Amino acid sequence: MTPPSPIHTLVLLPGLDGSDRFLRPLVDALPAHIRPRVLSYPRDGVQSYPRLLADVSARVSDLERYWLLGSSFGGPLALRLAAQAPSRVCGVVLSTSFVRMPRPELAKWAPYANAAVIGALRTVRRLPVWLGRAPSDPFRRAKADTWRCVSSRELAARVRAVMQEDAAALLAALPVPLLCLAAEQDSVVPAHNLDTMRALRPDLRVAHLPGSHMTLFHHADSAARIVAGFIDRSTDRGLSPR
């Protein structure tokens, strides 16, 4: 008889929206021996990575050991959290993420990263979803939820945080197993970001998923299998901080 798998806690840090909405399919697809905890970001106040680190750090203080998954914007935050207490973090998954501004050619637009501009961009990007998907479509409903609950002011503040972030040194020094989930058609975080991370960490494990930047939502079953396999294999091999 096969012994039961040990229970693992997986802390998930969302993307730019700061909510669990686009992570729900992944959470639902995880096997029973992985217990997810999604940490939504505060809606008010400063949205810098140091401020968010203080918030999420307080909310995992009850966990003795846990795994981390940072989705897109949440990747650098996951690296900061792991670097703060590497003896408590078993391993880190970076999904469609980065260590520096993922599209540096956009840095010249930093002065325009405000609520009005982000609101206009949201409207433009919303139209294909509304025109191309039925009202019952899960992705359209998820987008509608974030439109209602997440302000353009919040998003603009987090965009500015991304423009100022550099987590390269954290990735290079982090003494835990690392996995990167890369989307094959990701235009938000292009492939050169993965090249940067691989150069910093040759031991970085990489798994490719089909589709766009929202691959965790659209291919949640595949992502869940990969994440669970990473956790199980790392545990079986007794991998520990370097």
PDB file of C-alpha atoms in Angstrom:
ATOM      1  CA  MET A   1       0.000   0.000   0.000  1.00  0.00           C
ATOM      2  CA  THR A   2       1.382   3.394  -1.030  1.00  0.00           C
ATOM      3  CA  PRO A   3       1.814   5.720   1.958  1.00  0.00           C
ATOM      4  CA  PRO A   4      -0.142   8.981   1.788  1.00  0.00           C
ATOM      5  CA  SER A   5       1.644  12.022   0.430  1.00  0.00           C
ATOM      6  CA  PRO A   6       2.771  14.544   3.037  1.00  0.00           C
ATOM      7  CA  ILE A   7       0.711  17.728   3.264  1.00  0.00           C
ATOM      8  CA  HIS A   8       2.347  20.828   1.798  1.00  0.00           C
ATOM      9  CA  THR A   9       1.225  24.446   2.143  1.00  0.00           C
ATOM     10  CA  LEU A  10       1.550  26.481  -1.039  1.00  0.00           C
ATOM     11  CA  VAL A  11       1.382  30.256  -0.601  1.00  0.00           C
ATOM     12  CA  LEU A  12       0.323  31.988  -3.826  1.00  0.00           C
ATOM     13  CA  LEU A  13       1.114  35.635  -4.570  1.00  0.00           C
ATOM     14  CA  PRO A  14      -1.108  37.101  -7.320  1.00  0.00           C
ATOM     15  CA  GLY A  15      -0.271  39.155 -10.346  1.00  0.00           C
ATOM     16  CA  LEU A  16      -0.906  42.832 -10.970  1.00  0.00           C
ATOM     17  CA  ASP A  17      -4.597  42.597 -10.049  1.00  0.00           C
ATOM     18  CA  GLY A  18      -3.624  41.603  -6.509  1.00  0.00           C
ATOM     19  CA  SER A  19      -6.556  39.215  -6.082  1.00  0.00           C
ATOM     20  CA  ASP A  20      -7.219  35.489  -6.229  1.00  0.00           C
ATOM     21  CA  ARG A  21      -9.500  35.770  -9.263  1.00  0.00           C
ATOM     22  CA  PHE A  22      -7.065  34.546 -11.914  1.00  0.00           C
ATOM     23  CA  LEU A  23      -5.562  31.951  -9.571  1.00  0.00           C
ATOM     24  CA  ARG A  24      -8.816  30.155  -8.743  1.00  0.00           C
ATOM     25  CA  PRO A  25      -8.603  27.567 -11.567  1.00  0.00           C
ATOM     26  CA  LEU A  26      -5.092  26.607 -10.418  1.00  0.00           C
ATOM     27  CA  VAL A  27      -6.168  26.417  -6.779  1.00  0.00           C
ATOM     28  CA  ASP A  28      -9.072  24.148  -7.747  1.00  0.00           C
ATOM     29  CA  ALA A  29      -6.786  21.898  -9.824  1.00  0.00           C
ATOM     30  CA  LEU A  30      -4.153  21.276  -7.137  1.00  0.00           C
ATOM     31  CA  PRO A  31      -4.108  17.787  -5.578  1.00  0.00           C
ATOM     32  CA  ALA A  32      -5.459  17.290  -2.077  1.00  0.00           C
ATOM     33  CA  HIS A  33      -2.032  17.029  -0.447  1.00  0.00           C
ATOM     34  CA  ILE A  34      -1.203  20.608  -1.466  1.00  0.00           C
ATOM     35  CA  ARG A  35      -3.066  23.188   0.585  1.00  0.00           C
ATOM     36  CA  PRO A  36      -3.172  26.577  -1.134  1.00  0.00           C
ATOM     37  CA  ARG A  37      -3.229  29.944   0.595  1.00  0.00           C
ATOM     38  CA  VAL A  38      -3.690  32.956  -1.711  1.00  0.00           C
ATOM     39  CA  LEU A  39      -2.539  36.272  -0.246  1.00  0.00           C
ATOM     40  CA  SER A  40      -4.419  39.137  -1.872  1.00  0.00           C
ATOM     41  CA  TYR A  41      -2.711  42.527  -1.721  1.00  0.00           C
ATOM     42  CA  PRO A  42      -3.990  45.522   0.272  1.00  0.00           C
ATOM     43  CA  ARG A  43      -6.182  47.834  -1.786  1.00  0.00           C
ATOM     44  CA  ASP A  44      -5.109  51.115  -0.226  1.00  0.00           C
ATOM     45  CA  GLY A  45      -1.853  52.861   0.478  1.00  0.00           C
ATOM     46  CA  VAL A  46       1.593  52.400  -1.018  1.00  0.00           C
ATOM     47  CA  GLN A  47       1.896  49.448  -3.401  1.00  0.00           C
ATOM     48  CA  SER A  48       5.684  49.164  -3.408  1.00  0.00           C
ATOM     49  CA  TYR A  49       7.360  45.796  -3.045  1.00  0.00           C
ATOM     50  CA  PRO A  50       8.784  46.629   0.431  1.00  0.00           C
ATOM     51  CA  ARG A  51       5.334  47.598   1.694  1.00  0.00           C
ATOM     52  CA  LEU A  52       3.702  44.483   0.217  1.00  0.00           C
ATOM     53  CA  LEU A  53       6.498  42.342   1.661  1.00  0.00           C
ATOM     54  CA  ALA A  54       5.664  43.581   5.157  1.00  0.00           C
ATOM     55  CA  ASP A  55       2.008  42.711   4.575  1.00  0.00           C
ATOM     56  CA  VAL A  56       2.489  39.175   3.226  1.00  0.00           C
ATOM     57  CA  SER A  57       5.252  38.395   5.711  1.00  0.00           C
ATOM     58  CA  ALA A  58       2.889  39.063   8.602  1.00  0.00           C
ATOM     59  CA  ARG A  59       0.274  36.789   7.040  1.00  0.00           C
ATOM     60  CA  VAL A  60       2.568  33.762   6.815  1.00  0.00           C
ATOM     61  CA  SER A  61       3.986  34.147  10.315  1.00  0.00           C
ATOM     62  CA  ASP A  62       1.935  31.142  11.486  1.00  0.00           C
ATOM     63  CA  LEU A  63       3.536  28.809   8.925  1.00  0.00           C
ATOM     64  CA  GLU A  64       6.604  26.866   9.968  1.00  0.00           C
ATOM     65  CA  ARG A  65       7.398  25.625   6.437  1.00  0.00           C
ATOM     66  CA  TYR A  66       5.756  26.422   3.111  1.00  0.00           C
ATOM     67  CA  TRP A  67       6.220  26.629  -0.655  1.00  0.00           C
ATOM     68  CA  LEU A  68       5.808  29.842  -2.642  1.00  0.00           C
ATOM     69  CA  LEU A  69       4.318  30.620  -6.043  1.00  0.00           C
ATOM     70  CA  GLY A  70       4.626  34.126  -7.426  1.00  0.00           C
ATOM     71  CA  SER A  71       2.527  34.905 -10.492  1.00  0.00           C
ATOM     72  CA  SER A  72       3.880  37.659 -12.768  1.00  0.00           C
ATOM     73  CA  PHE A  73       4.000  40.777 -10.506  1.00  0.00           C
ATOM     74  CA  GLY A  74       4.078  38.389  -7.538  1.00  0.00           C
ATOM     75  CA  GLY A  75       7.386  36.829  -8.627  1.00  0.00           C
ATOM     76  CA  PRO A  76       9.732  39.474  -7.218  1.00  0.00           C
ATOM     77  CA  LEU A  77       7.601  39.581  -4.081  1.00  0.00           C
ATOM     78  CA  ALA A  78       7.998  35.804  -3.697  1.00  0.00           C
ATOM     79  CA  LEU A  79      11.776  36.196  -4.031  1.00  0.00           C
ATOM     80  CA  ARG A  80      11.797  38.914  -1.372  1.00  0.00           C
ATOM     81  CA  LEU A  81       9.705  36.790   0.988  1.00  0.00           C
ATOM     82  CA  ALA A  82      11.878  33.717   0.474  1.00  0.00           C
ATOM     83  CA  ALA A  83      15.090  35.709   0.963  1.00  0.00           C
ATOM     84  CA  GLN A  84      13.724  37.073   4.224  1.00  0.00           C
ATOM     85  CA  ALA A  85      13.302  33.603   5.761  1.00  0.00           C
ATOM     86  CA  PRO A  86      14.903  30.935   3.532  1.00  0.00           C
ATOM     87  CA  SER A  87      14.855  28.323   6.311  1.00  0.00           C
ATOM     88  CA  ARG A  88      11.038  28.411   6.244  1.00  0.00           C
ATOM     89  CA  VAL A  89      10.578  28.362   2.458  1.00  0.00           C
ATOM     90  CA  CYS A  90      10.880  24.922   0.863  1.00  0.00           C
ATOM     91  CA  GLY A  91      10.985  26.138  -2.740  1.00  0.00           C
ATOM     92  CA  VAL A  92       9.774  28.864  -5.088  1.00  0.00           C
ATOM     93  CA  VAL A  93       7.737  28.744  -8.315  1.00  0.00           C
ATOM     94  CA  LEU A  94       7.910  31.796 -10.578  1.00  0.00           C
ATOM     95  CA  SER A  95       5.071  31.813 -13.096  1.00  0.00           C
ATOM     96  CA  THR A  96       5.302  34.089 -16.175  1.00  0.00           C
ATOM     97  CA  SER A  97       7.448  36.347 -14.047  1.00  0.00           C
ATOM     98  CA  PHE A  98      10.634  38.414 -14.068  1.00  0.00           C
ATOM     99  CA  VAL A  99      13.357  39.903 -11.883  1.00  0.00           C
ATOM    100  CA  ARG A 100      13.506  43.299 -13.608  1.00  0.00           C
ATOM    101  CA  MET A 101      11.058  45.354 -15.632  1.00  0.00           C
ATOM    102  CA  PRO A 102       9.958  42.752 -18.195  1.00  0.00           C
ATOM    103  CA  ARG A 103       9.757  45.184 -21.124  1.00  0.00           C
ATOM    104  CA  PRO A 104      12.488  47.792 -20.583  1.00  0.00           C
ATOM    105  CA  GLU A 105      11.587  49.586 -23.797  1.00  0.00           C
ATOM    106  CA  LEU A 106       8.502  50.873 -21.976  1.00  0.00           C
ATOM    107  CA  ALA A 107      10.547  52.632 -19.270  1.00  0.00           C
ATOM    108  CA  LYS A 108      10.248  55.935 -21.158  1.00  0.00           C
ATOM    109  CA  TRP A 109       6.516  55.863 -20.420  1.00  0.00           C
ATOM    110  CA  ALA A 110       7.037  55.744 -16.635  1.00  0.00           C
ATOM    111  CA  PRO A 111       5.823  59.363 -16.122  1.00  0.00           C
ATOM    112  CA  TYR A 112       2.481  58.331 -17.648  1.00  0.00           C
ATOM    113  CA  ALA A 113       1.871  55.326 -15.380  1.00  0.00           C
ATOM    114  CA  ASN A 114      -1.110  56.919 -13.681  1.00  0.00           C
ATOM    115  CA  ALA A 115      -4.715  55.942 -13.061  1.00  0.00           C
ATOM    116  CA  ALA A 116      -6.099  57.761 -16.109  1.00  0.00           C
ATOM    117  CA  VAL A 117      -3.703  56.146 -18.581  1.00  0.00           C
ATOM    118  CA  ILE A 118      -3.990  52.690 -17.018  1.00  0.00           C
ATOM    119  CA  GLY A 119      -7.779  53.045 -17.050  1.00  0.00           C
ATOM    120  CA  ALA A 120      -7.740  53.811 -20.779  1.00  0.00           C
ATOM    121  CA  LEU A 121      -5.470  50.834 -21.470  1.00  0.00           C
ATOM    122  CA  ARG A 122      -7.758  48.585 -19.437  1.00  0.00           C
ATOM    123  CA  THR A 123     -10.696  49.636 -21.576  1.00  0.00           C
ATOM    124  CA  VAL A 124      -8.828  48.924 -24.815  1.00  0.00           C
ATOM    125  CA  ARG A 125      -7.708  45.500 -23.604  1.00  0.00           C
ATOM    126  CA  ARG A 126     -11.169  44.710 -22.306  1.00  0.00           C
ATOM    127  CA  LEU A 127     -12.914  45.119 -25.645  1.00  0.00           C
ATOM    128  CA  PRO A 128     -11.618  41.911 -27.342  1.00  0.00           C
ATOM    129  CA  VAL A 129     -12.690  39.887 -24.304  1.00  0.00           C
ATOM    130  CA  TRP A 130     -16.169  41.392 -24.319  1.00  0.00           C
ATOM    131  CA  LEU A 131     -16.631  41.142 -28.074  1.00  0.00           C
ATOM    132  CA  GLY A 132     -15.061  37.709 -28.539  1.00  0.00           C
ATOM    133  CA  ARG A 133     -16.405  35.746 -25.568  1.00  0.00           C
ATOM    134  CA  ALA A 134     -19.875  34.832 -24.344  1.00  0.00           C
ATOM    135  CA  PRO A 135     -21.111  36.394 -21.070  1.00  0.00           C
ATOM    136  CA  SER A 136     -20.818  32.982 -19.416  1.00  0.00           C
ATOM    137  CA  ASP A 137     -17.166  32.512 -20.457  1.00  0.00           C
ATOM    138  CA  PRO A 138     -15.023  31.991 -17.306  1.00  0.00           C
ATOM    139  CA  PHE A 139     -12.260  34.339 -18.450  1.00  0.00           C
ATOM    140  CA  ARG A 140     -14.726  37.097 -19.341  1.00  0.00           C
ATOM    141  CA  ARG A 141     -16.357  36.712 -15.908  1.00  0.00           C
ATOM    142  CA  ALA A 142     -12.961  36.841 -14.201  1.00  0.00           C
ATOM    143  CA  LYS A 143     -12.099  40.010 -16.105  1.00  0.00           C
ATOM    144  CA  ALA A 144     -15.428  41.542 -15.097  1.00  0.00           C
ATOM    145  CA  ASP A 145     -14.739  40.730 -11.451  1.00  0.00           C
ATOM    146  CA  THR A 146     -11.371  42.451 -11.519  1.00  0.00           C
ATOM    147  CA  TRP A 147     -12.837  45.439 -13.384  1.00  0.00           C
ATOM    148  CA  ARG A 148     -15.345  45.912 -10.561  1.00  0.00           C
ATOM    149  CA  CYS A 149     -13.002  45.211  -7.653  1.00  0.00           C
ATOM    150  CA  VAL A 150      -9.560  46.452  -8.704  1.00  0.00           C
ATOM    151  CA  SER A 151      -9.083  50.158  -9.363  1.00  0.00           C
ATOM    152  CA  SER A 152      -6.894  51.664 -12.052  1.00  0.00           C
ATOM    153  CA  ARG A 153      -5.158  53.586  -9.262  1.00  0.00           C
ATOM    154  CA  GLU A 154      -4.017  50.297  -7.677  1.00  0.00           C
ATOM    155  CA  LEU A 155      -2.816  48.920 -10.977  1.00  0.00           C
ATOM    156  CA  ALA A 156      -0.908  52.106 -11.810  1.00  0.00           C
ATOM    157  CA  ALA A 157       0.856  52.017  -8.440  1.00  0.00           C
ATOM    158  CA  ARG A 158       1.936  48.403  -9.011  1.00  0.00           C
ATOM    159  CA  VAL A 159       3.101  49.170 -12.553  1.00  0.00           C
ATOM    160  CA  ARG A 160       5.333  51.888 -11.098  1.00  0.00           C
ATOM    161  CA  ALA A 161       6.656  49.366  -8.560  1.00  0.00           C
ATOM    162  CA  VAL A 162       7.602  46.982 -11.385  1.00  0.00           C
ATOM    163  CA  MET A 163       9.456  49.769 -13.178  1.00  0.00           C
ATOM    164  CA  GLN A 164      11.657  50.298 -10.108  1.00  0.00           C
ATOM    165  CA  GLU A 165      12.239  46.658  -9.142  1.00  0.00           C
ATOM    166  CA  ASP A 166      15.430  44.624  -9.486  1.00  0.00           C
ATOM    167  CA  ALA A 167      15.303  41.223  -7.786  1.00  0.00           C
ATOM    168  CA  ALA A 168      18.213  39.704  -9.725  1.00  0.00           C
ATOM    169  CA  ALA A 169      20.504  39.475  -6.697  1.00  0.00           C
ATOM    170  CA  LEU A 170      17.767  37.793  -4.683  1.00  0.00           C
ATOM    171  CA  LEU A 171      17.248  35.133  -7.331  1.00  0.00           C
ATOM    172  CA  ALA A 172      20.978  34.502  -7.677  1.00  0.00           C
ATOM    173  CA  ALA A 173      21.483  33.994  -3.939  1.00  0.00           C
ATOM    174  CA  LEU A 174      18.293  32.190  -2.956  1.00  0.00           C
ATOM    175  CA  PRO A 175      19.198  28.790  -1.406  1.00  0.00           C
ATOM    176  CA  VAL A 176      16.032  26.845  -2.292  1.00  0.00           C
ATOM    177  CA  PRO A 177      14.774  24.804  -5.279  1.00  0.00           C
ATOM    178  CA  LEU A 178      13.383  26.997  -8.048  1.00  0.00           C
ATOM    179  CA  LEU A 179      10.914  26.369 -10.867  1.00  0.00           C
ATOM    180  CA  CYS A 180       9.906  28.768 -13.628  1.00  0.00           C
ATOM    181  CA  LEU A 181       6.649  28.360 -15.558  1.00  0.00           C
ATOM    182  CA  ALA A 182       6.958  30.086 -18.927  1.00  0.00           C
ATOM    183  CA  ALA A 183       4.133  30.740 -21.385  1.00  0.00           C
ATOM    184  CA  GLU A 184       5.048  30.049 -24.992  1.00  0.00           C
ATOM    185  CA  GLN A 185       3.195  33.103 -26.354  1.00  0.00           C
ATOM    186  CA  ASP A 186       3.750  35.572 -23.526  1.00  0.00           C
ATOM    187  CA  SER A 187       3.887  39.127 -24.866  1.00  0.00           C
ATOM    188  CA  VAL A 188       3.662  40.718 -21.398  1.00  0.00           C
ATOM    189  CA  VAL A 189       6.800  38.993 -20.059  1.00  0.00           C
ATOM    190  CA  PRO A 190       8.812  38.139 -23.211  1.00  0.00           C
ATOM    191  CA  ALA A 191      11.274  35.254 -23.430  1.00  0.00           C
ATOM    192  CA  HIS A 192      14.368  37.353 -22.691  1.00  0.00           C
ATOM    193  CA  ASN A 193      13.228  37.479 -19.059  1.00  0.00           C
ATOM    194  CA  LEU A 194      13.595  33.716 -18.817  1.00  0.00           C
ATOM    195  CA  ASP A 195      17.062  33.992 -20.382  1.00  0.00           C
ATOM    196  CA  THR A 196      18.029  36.492 -17.685  1.00  0.00           C
ATOM    197  CA  MET A 197      16.848  34.203 -14.915  1.00  0.00           C
ATOM    198  CA  ARG A 198      18.617  31.191 -16.393  1.00  0.00           C
ATOM    199  CA  ALA A 199      21.875  33.147 -16.567  1.00  0.00           C
ATOM    200  CA  LEU A 200      21.505  34.049 -12.893  1.00  0.00           C
ATOM    201  CA  ARG A 201      20.525  30.525 -11.866  1.00  0.00           C
ATOM    202  CA  PRO A 202      21.726  27.725 -14.161  1.00  0.00           C
ATOM    203  CA  ASP A 203      19.986  25.252 -11.838  1.00  0.00           C
ATOM    204  CA  LEU A 204      16.599  26.868 -12.489  1.00  0.00           C
ATOM    205  CA  ARG A 205      14.063  24.277 -13.610  1.00  0.00           C
ATOM    206  CA  VAL A 206      11.862  25.460 -16.468  1.00  0.00           C
ATOM    207  CA  ALA A 207       8.503  24.155 -17.660  1.00  0.00           C
ATOM    208  CA  HIS A 208       6.756  25.577 -20.710  1.00  0.00           C
ATOM    209  CA  LEU A 209       3.005  25.971 -20.927  1.00  0.00           C
ATOM    210  CA  PRO A 210       0.990  26.844 -24.034  1.00  0.00           C
ATOM    211  CA  GLY A 211      -0.748  30.132 -24.557  1.00  0.00           C
ATOM    212  CA  SER A 212      -0.434  33.673 -23.301  1.00  0.00           C
ATOM    213  CA  HIS A 213       0.546  35.448 -20.104  1.00  0.00           C
ATOM    214  CA  MET A 214      -2.685  34.166 -18.539  1.00  0.00           C
ATOM    215  CA  THR A 215      -1.616  30.528 -18.896  1.00  0.00           C
ATOM    216  CA  LEU A 216      -2.216  29.752 -15.197  1.00  0.00           C
ATOM    217  CA  PHE A 217      -5.880  30.516 -15.796  1.00  0.00           C
ATOM    218  CA  HIS A 218      -6.304  28.874 -19.191  1.00  0.00           C
ATOM    219  CA  HIS A 219      -4.102  25.821 -18.561  1.00  0.00           C
ATOM    220  CA  ALA A 220      -4.597  25.355 -14.845  1.00  0.00           C
ATOM    221  CA  ASP A 221      -4.683  21.539 -14.922  1.00  0.00           C
ATOM    222  CA  SER A 222      -1.290  21.321 -16.630  1.00  0.00           C
ATOM    223  CA  ALA A 223       0.178  23.981 -14.350  1.00  0.00           C
ATOM    224  CA  ALA A 224      -1.122  22.193 -11.262  1.00  0.00           C
ATOM    225  CA  ARG A 225       0.477  18.908 -12.353  1.00  0.00           C
ATOM    226  CA  ILE A 226       3.812  20.616 -12.942  1.00  0.00           C
ATOM    227  CA  VAL A 227       3.751  22.471  -9.625  1.00  0.00           C
ATOM    228  CA  ALA A 228       2.728  19.348  -7.691  1.00  0.00           C
ATOM    229  CA  GLY A 229       5.449  17.329  -9.438  1.00  0.00           C
ATOM    230  CA  PHE A 230       8.061  19.940  -8.544  1.00  0.00           C
ATOM    231  CA  ILE A 231       7.014  19.883  -4.886  1.00  0.00           C
ATOM    232  CA  ASP A 232       6.832  16.093  -4.702  1.00  0.00           C
ATOM    233  CA  ARG A 233      10.156  15.490  -6.456  1.00  0.00           C
ATOM    234  CA  SER A 234      11.958  18.111  -4.389  1.00  0.00           C
ATOM    235  CA  THR A 235      10.580  16.529  -1.233  1.00  0.00           C
ATOM    236  CA  ASP A 236      11.480  12.984  -2.309  1.00  0.00           C
ATOM    237  CA  ARG A 237      15.046  14.041  -3.070  1.00  0.00           C
ATOM    238  CA  GLY A 238      15.375  15.736   0.289  1.00  0.00           C
ATOM    239  CA  LEU A 239      16.434  19.012  -1.290  1.00  0.00           C
ATOM    240  CA  SER A 240      17.170  21.681   1.273  1.00  0.00           C
ATOM    241  CA  PRO A 241      18.682  25.150   1.367  1.00  0.00           C
ATOM    242  CA  ARG A 242      22.143  25.263  -0.208  1.00  0.00           C
TER     243      ARG A 242
END
